[in-house]
C-alpha positions in Angstrom: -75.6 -13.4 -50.0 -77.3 -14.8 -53.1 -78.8 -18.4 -53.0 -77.5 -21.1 -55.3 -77.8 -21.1 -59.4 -79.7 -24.6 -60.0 -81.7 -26.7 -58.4 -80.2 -30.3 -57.3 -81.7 -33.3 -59.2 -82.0 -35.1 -55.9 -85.3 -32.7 -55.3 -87.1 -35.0 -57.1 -86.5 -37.8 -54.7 -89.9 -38.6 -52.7 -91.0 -36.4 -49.6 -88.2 -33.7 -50.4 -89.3 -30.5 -49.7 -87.0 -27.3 -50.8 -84.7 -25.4 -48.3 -85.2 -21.7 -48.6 -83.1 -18.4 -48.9 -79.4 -19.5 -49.2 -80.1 -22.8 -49.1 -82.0 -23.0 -51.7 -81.4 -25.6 -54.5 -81.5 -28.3 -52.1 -83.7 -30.5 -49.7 -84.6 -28.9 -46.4 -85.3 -32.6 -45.5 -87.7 -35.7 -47.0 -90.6 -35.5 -44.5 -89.3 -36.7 -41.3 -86.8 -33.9 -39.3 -86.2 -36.2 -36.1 -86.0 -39.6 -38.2 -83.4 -37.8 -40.6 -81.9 -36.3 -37.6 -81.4 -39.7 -35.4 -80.0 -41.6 -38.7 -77.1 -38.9 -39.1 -76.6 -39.5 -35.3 -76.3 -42.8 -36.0 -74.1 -42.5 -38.8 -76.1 -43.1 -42.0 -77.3 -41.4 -45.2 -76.4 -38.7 -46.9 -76.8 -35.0 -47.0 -77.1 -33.3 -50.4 -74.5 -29.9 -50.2 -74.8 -29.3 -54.1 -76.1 -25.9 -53.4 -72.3 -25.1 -52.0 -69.9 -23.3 -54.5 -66.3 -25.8 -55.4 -63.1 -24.2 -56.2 -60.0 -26.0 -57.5 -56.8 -24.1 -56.7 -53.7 -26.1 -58.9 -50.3 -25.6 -60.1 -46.6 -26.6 -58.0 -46.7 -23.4 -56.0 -50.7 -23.5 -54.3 -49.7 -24.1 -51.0 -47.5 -22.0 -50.5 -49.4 -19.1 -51.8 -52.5 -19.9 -50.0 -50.5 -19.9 -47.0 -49.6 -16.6 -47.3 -53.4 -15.6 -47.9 -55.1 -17.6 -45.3 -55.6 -17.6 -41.4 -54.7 -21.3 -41.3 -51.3 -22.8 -41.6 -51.2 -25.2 -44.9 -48.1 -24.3 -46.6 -47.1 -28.1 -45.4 -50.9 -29.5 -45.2 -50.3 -33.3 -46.1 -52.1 -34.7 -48.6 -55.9 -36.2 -47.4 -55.1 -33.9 -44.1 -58.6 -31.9 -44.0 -58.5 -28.2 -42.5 -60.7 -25.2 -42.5 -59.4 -21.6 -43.1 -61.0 -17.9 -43.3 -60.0 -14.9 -45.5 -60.5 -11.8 -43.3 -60.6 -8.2 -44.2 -57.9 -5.6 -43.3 -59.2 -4.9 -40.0 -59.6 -8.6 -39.4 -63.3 -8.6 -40.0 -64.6 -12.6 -41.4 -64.9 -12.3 -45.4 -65.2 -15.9 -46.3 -64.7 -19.4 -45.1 -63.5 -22.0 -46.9 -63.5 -25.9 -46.2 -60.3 -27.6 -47.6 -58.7 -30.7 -48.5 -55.6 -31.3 -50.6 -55.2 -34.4 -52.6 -51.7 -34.3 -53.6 -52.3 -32.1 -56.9 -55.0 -30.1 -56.1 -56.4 -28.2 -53.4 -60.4 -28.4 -52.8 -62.0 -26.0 -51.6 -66.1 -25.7 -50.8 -67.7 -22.4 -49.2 -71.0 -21.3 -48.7 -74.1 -20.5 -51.2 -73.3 -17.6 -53.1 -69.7 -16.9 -52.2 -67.5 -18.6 -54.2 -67.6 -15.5 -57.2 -66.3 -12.8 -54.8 -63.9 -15.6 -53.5 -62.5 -16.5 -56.8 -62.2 -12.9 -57.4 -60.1 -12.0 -54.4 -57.9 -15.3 -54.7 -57.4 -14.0 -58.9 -56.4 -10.8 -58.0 -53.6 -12.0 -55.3 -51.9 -14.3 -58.0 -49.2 -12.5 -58.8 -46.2 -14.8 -60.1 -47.4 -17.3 -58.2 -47.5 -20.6 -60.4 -50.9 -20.8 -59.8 -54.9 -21.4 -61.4 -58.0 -20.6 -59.5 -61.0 -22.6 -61.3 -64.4 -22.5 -60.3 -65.5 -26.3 -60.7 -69.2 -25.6 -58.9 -71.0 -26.6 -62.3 -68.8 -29.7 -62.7 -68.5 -30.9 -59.2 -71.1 -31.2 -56.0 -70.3 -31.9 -52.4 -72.2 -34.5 -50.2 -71.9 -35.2 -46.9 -71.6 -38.7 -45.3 -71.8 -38.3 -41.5 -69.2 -40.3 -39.0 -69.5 -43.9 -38.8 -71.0 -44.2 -42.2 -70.2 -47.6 -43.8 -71.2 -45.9 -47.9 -67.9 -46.3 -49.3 -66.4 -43.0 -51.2 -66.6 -43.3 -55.0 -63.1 -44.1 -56.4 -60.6 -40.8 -57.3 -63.1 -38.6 -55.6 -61.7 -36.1 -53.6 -62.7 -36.8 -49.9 -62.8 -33.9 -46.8 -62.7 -36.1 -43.8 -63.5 -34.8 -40.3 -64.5 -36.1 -36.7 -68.1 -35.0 -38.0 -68.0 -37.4 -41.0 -66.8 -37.2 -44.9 -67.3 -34.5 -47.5 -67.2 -35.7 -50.9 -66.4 -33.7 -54.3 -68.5 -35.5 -56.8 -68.8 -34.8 -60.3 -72.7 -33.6 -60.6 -73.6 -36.5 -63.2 -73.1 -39.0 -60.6 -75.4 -37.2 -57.8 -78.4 -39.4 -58.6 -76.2 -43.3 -58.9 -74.8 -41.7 -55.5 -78.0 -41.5 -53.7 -79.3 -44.3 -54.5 -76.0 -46.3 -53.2 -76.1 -44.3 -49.9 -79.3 -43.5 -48.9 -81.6 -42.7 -47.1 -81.6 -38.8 -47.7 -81.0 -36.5 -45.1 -82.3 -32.9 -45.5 -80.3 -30.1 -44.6 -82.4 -29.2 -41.5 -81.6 -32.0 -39.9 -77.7 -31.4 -40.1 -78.1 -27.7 -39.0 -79.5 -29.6 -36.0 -76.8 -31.4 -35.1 -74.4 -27.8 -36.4 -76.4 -26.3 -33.6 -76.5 -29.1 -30.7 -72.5 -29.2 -32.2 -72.0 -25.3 -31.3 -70.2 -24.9 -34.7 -70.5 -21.1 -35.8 -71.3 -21.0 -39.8 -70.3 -17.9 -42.1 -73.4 -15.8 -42.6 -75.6 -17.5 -39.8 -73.3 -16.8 -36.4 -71.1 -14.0 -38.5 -72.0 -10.2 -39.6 -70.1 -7.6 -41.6 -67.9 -7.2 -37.8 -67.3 -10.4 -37.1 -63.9 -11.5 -35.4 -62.7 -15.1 -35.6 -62.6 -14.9 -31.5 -66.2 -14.1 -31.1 -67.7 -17.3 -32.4 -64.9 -19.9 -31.7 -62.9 -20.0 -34.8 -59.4 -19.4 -33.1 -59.8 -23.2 -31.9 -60.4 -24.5 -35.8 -59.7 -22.0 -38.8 -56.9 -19.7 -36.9 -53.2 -20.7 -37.0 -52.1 -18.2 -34.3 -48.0 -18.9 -34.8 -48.5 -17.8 -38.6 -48.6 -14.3 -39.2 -48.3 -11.9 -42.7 -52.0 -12.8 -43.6 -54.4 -10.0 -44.3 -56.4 -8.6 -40.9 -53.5 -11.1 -38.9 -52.9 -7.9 -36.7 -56.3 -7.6 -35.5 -56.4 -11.4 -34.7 -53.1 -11.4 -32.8 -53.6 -7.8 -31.0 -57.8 -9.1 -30.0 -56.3 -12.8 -28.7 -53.7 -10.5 -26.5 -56.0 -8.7 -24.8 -58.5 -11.2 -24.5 -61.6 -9.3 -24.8 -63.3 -9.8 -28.0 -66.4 -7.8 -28.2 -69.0 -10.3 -28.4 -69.6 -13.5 -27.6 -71.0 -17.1 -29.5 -73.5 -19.0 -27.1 -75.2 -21.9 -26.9 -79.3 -21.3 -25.9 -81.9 -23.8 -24.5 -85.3 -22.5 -25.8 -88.6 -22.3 -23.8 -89.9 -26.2 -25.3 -93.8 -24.8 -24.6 -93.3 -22.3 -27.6 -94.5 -23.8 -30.5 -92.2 -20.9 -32.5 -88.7 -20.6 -32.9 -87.3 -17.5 -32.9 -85.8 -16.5 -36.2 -82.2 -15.3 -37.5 -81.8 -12.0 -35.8 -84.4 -12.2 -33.3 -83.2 -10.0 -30.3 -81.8 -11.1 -27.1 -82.3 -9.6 -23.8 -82.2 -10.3 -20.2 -85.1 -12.3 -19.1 -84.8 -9.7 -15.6 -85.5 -6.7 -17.4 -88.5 -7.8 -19.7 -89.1 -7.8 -23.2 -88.9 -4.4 -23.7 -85.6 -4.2 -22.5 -82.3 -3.1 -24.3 -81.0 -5.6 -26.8 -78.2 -7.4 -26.1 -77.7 -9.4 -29.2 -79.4 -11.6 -31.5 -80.3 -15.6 -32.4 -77.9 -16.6 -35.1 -79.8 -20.1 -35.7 -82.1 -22.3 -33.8 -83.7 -25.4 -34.3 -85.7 -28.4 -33.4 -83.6 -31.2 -31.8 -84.5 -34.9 -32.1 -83.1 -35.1 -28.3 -82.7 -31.5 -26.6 -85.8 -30.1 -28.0 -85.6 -26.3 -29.5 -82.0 -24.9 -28.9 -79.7 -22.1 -30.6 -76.7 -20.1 -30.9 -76.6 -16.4 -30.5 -74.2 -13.7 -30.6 -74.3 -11.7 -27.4 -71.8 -8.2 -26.1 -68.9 -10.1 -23.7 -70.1 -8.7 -20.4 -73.4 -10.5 -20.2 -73.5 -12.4 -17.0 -72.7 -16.5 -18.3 -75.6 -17.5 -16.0 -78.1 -15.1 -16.8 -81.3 -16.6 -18.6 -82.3 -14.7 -21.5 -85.4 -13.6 -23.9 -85.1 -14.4 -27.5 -88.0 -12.5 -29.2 -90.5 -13.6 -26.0 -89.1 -17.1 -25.6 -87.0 -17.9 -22.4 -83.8 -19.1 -22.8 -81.0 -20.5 -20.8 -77.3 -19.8 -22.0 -74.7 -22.3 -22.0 -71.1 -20.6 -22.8 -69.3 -21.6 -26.3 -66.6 -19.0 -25.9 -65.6 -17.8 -22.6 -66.3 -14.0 -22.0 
């Protein structure tokens, strides 16, 4: 996955100290992980998503053709409505994810770092007739995040993503810097991964691989319409939800707080029982440092591990708290 093309201006705000990898291009937070942690809890501030790729899809006919490419049912998606959706692969496997809102003319879409070319790709090349226009707006536009119960009003004729977990808002880039300085304070990204994690909300390239189902990490409940068929991989979906036995499983870890490291993405998981030089059994997706629970993480473990069986992440001891049901 590449990281993002530019830097965001709001690096130049005090204390902020760069996210790496992916997220680069953006703050991982301002000097203060709890504090910026405790004020998204409590519903104020802002967190900077600029590093995330915007795409515009427009023309009479979007819905409906997005519809027809997507696991989520929007061919009637009222206007303001926000949704999520995934494109999978042939054999069902996660490809992308895509956070959506429709504002009555135009569908907005933001996806993670380094995705949106190979997204805009695949979405060109399934155009057809369809009166349709795919357009990249990443250079023109920049998502923030406002968390729930903010009080920063949304700049007029922006688009807005509203969820239970707060507002994402598709500003034009030049107005990043009058924007932060209306809504402050600035949250870093860490601290929202945080509250991702404590949240148990699987992200694409964090809790997903190459072999990744929707019904391993939870996404049947969110980005899965599963009365809506004739979408690429749908088979795979509706034969796996059937049978009911996906072959791994998202959970929800409680870290050893006397370790002063956290284990990182793709750290090994084992059972605690049989000792660190056990077999592997999966791996930690993220982890973090939480303002109120301590260090905690998701993981992606095969379906038959026992739910109540503590585990060993790396050499850490953790305790598993199920997210989807075996």
């Amino acid at each position: 996955m590449k990281t993002t093309e530019s830097q965001s201006p709001l690096l130049t705000l005090p204390g902020a100290v760069a996210a790496e990898g992916v997220d680069a291009g953006v703050a991982a937070h301002y000097g203060d992980l709890f504090r910026e942690q405790r004020a998204l809890a409590d519903g104020r501030g802002f967190v900077d998503l600029s590093h995330r790729g915007v795409l515009a899809v427009e023309g009479p006919e979007r819905l409906a053709w997005l519809h027809l490419l997507l696991t989520q049912h929007v061919s009637a998606l009222p206007a303001g409505q926000a949704t999520e959706a995934l494109v999978l692969s042939a054999n069902g496997h996660v490809e992308h994810h895509l956070s959506l809102v429709d504002d009555g003319t135009t569908t907005w879409l933001h996806v993670e770092p380094g995705t949106r070319e190979a997204l805009a790709g695949y979405l060109e090349s399934m155009k057809f007739f369809y009166r349709v226009e795919v357009v990249d707006r990443t250079a023109e536009y920049a998502v923030v995040h406002l968390p729930a119960g903010s009080i920063t009003p949304t700049p007029e004729g922006a688009a807005v993503r509203e969820t239970p977990d707060g507002r994402d808002v598709f500003l034009p880039r030049t107005d990043l810097a009058a924007f932060a300085e209306a809504a402050g304070p600035a949250i870093g990204l860490l601290a929202l991964e945080a509250l991702r994690v404590e949240a148990q909300r699987p992200r694409l390239g964090f809790e997903t691989d190459h072999r990744t189902i929707p019904h391993e990490v939870g996404w049947l409940a969110s980005a899965v319409h599963l009365d809506k068929g004739c979408y690429r991989g749908q088979e795979t979906v509706a034969r796996v939800h059937n049978l009911g036995k996906p072959p791994r499983r998202l959970v929800f870890l409680h870290l050893d707080g006397s370790e002063v490291h956290l284990p990182p993405h793709g750290a090994p998981l084992r059972l605690a029982a049989d000792g660190p030089e056990s077999r592997v059994l999966g791996f930690v997706t993220t982890s973090a440092r939480h303002h109120e629970l301590g260090p905690i993480a998701l993981g992606l473990i095969k379906r038959n591990v026992p739910v109540d069986a503590p585990l060993l992440a790396e050499e850490t001891a953790a305790a598993q708290e199920v997210v989807v049901a075996p």
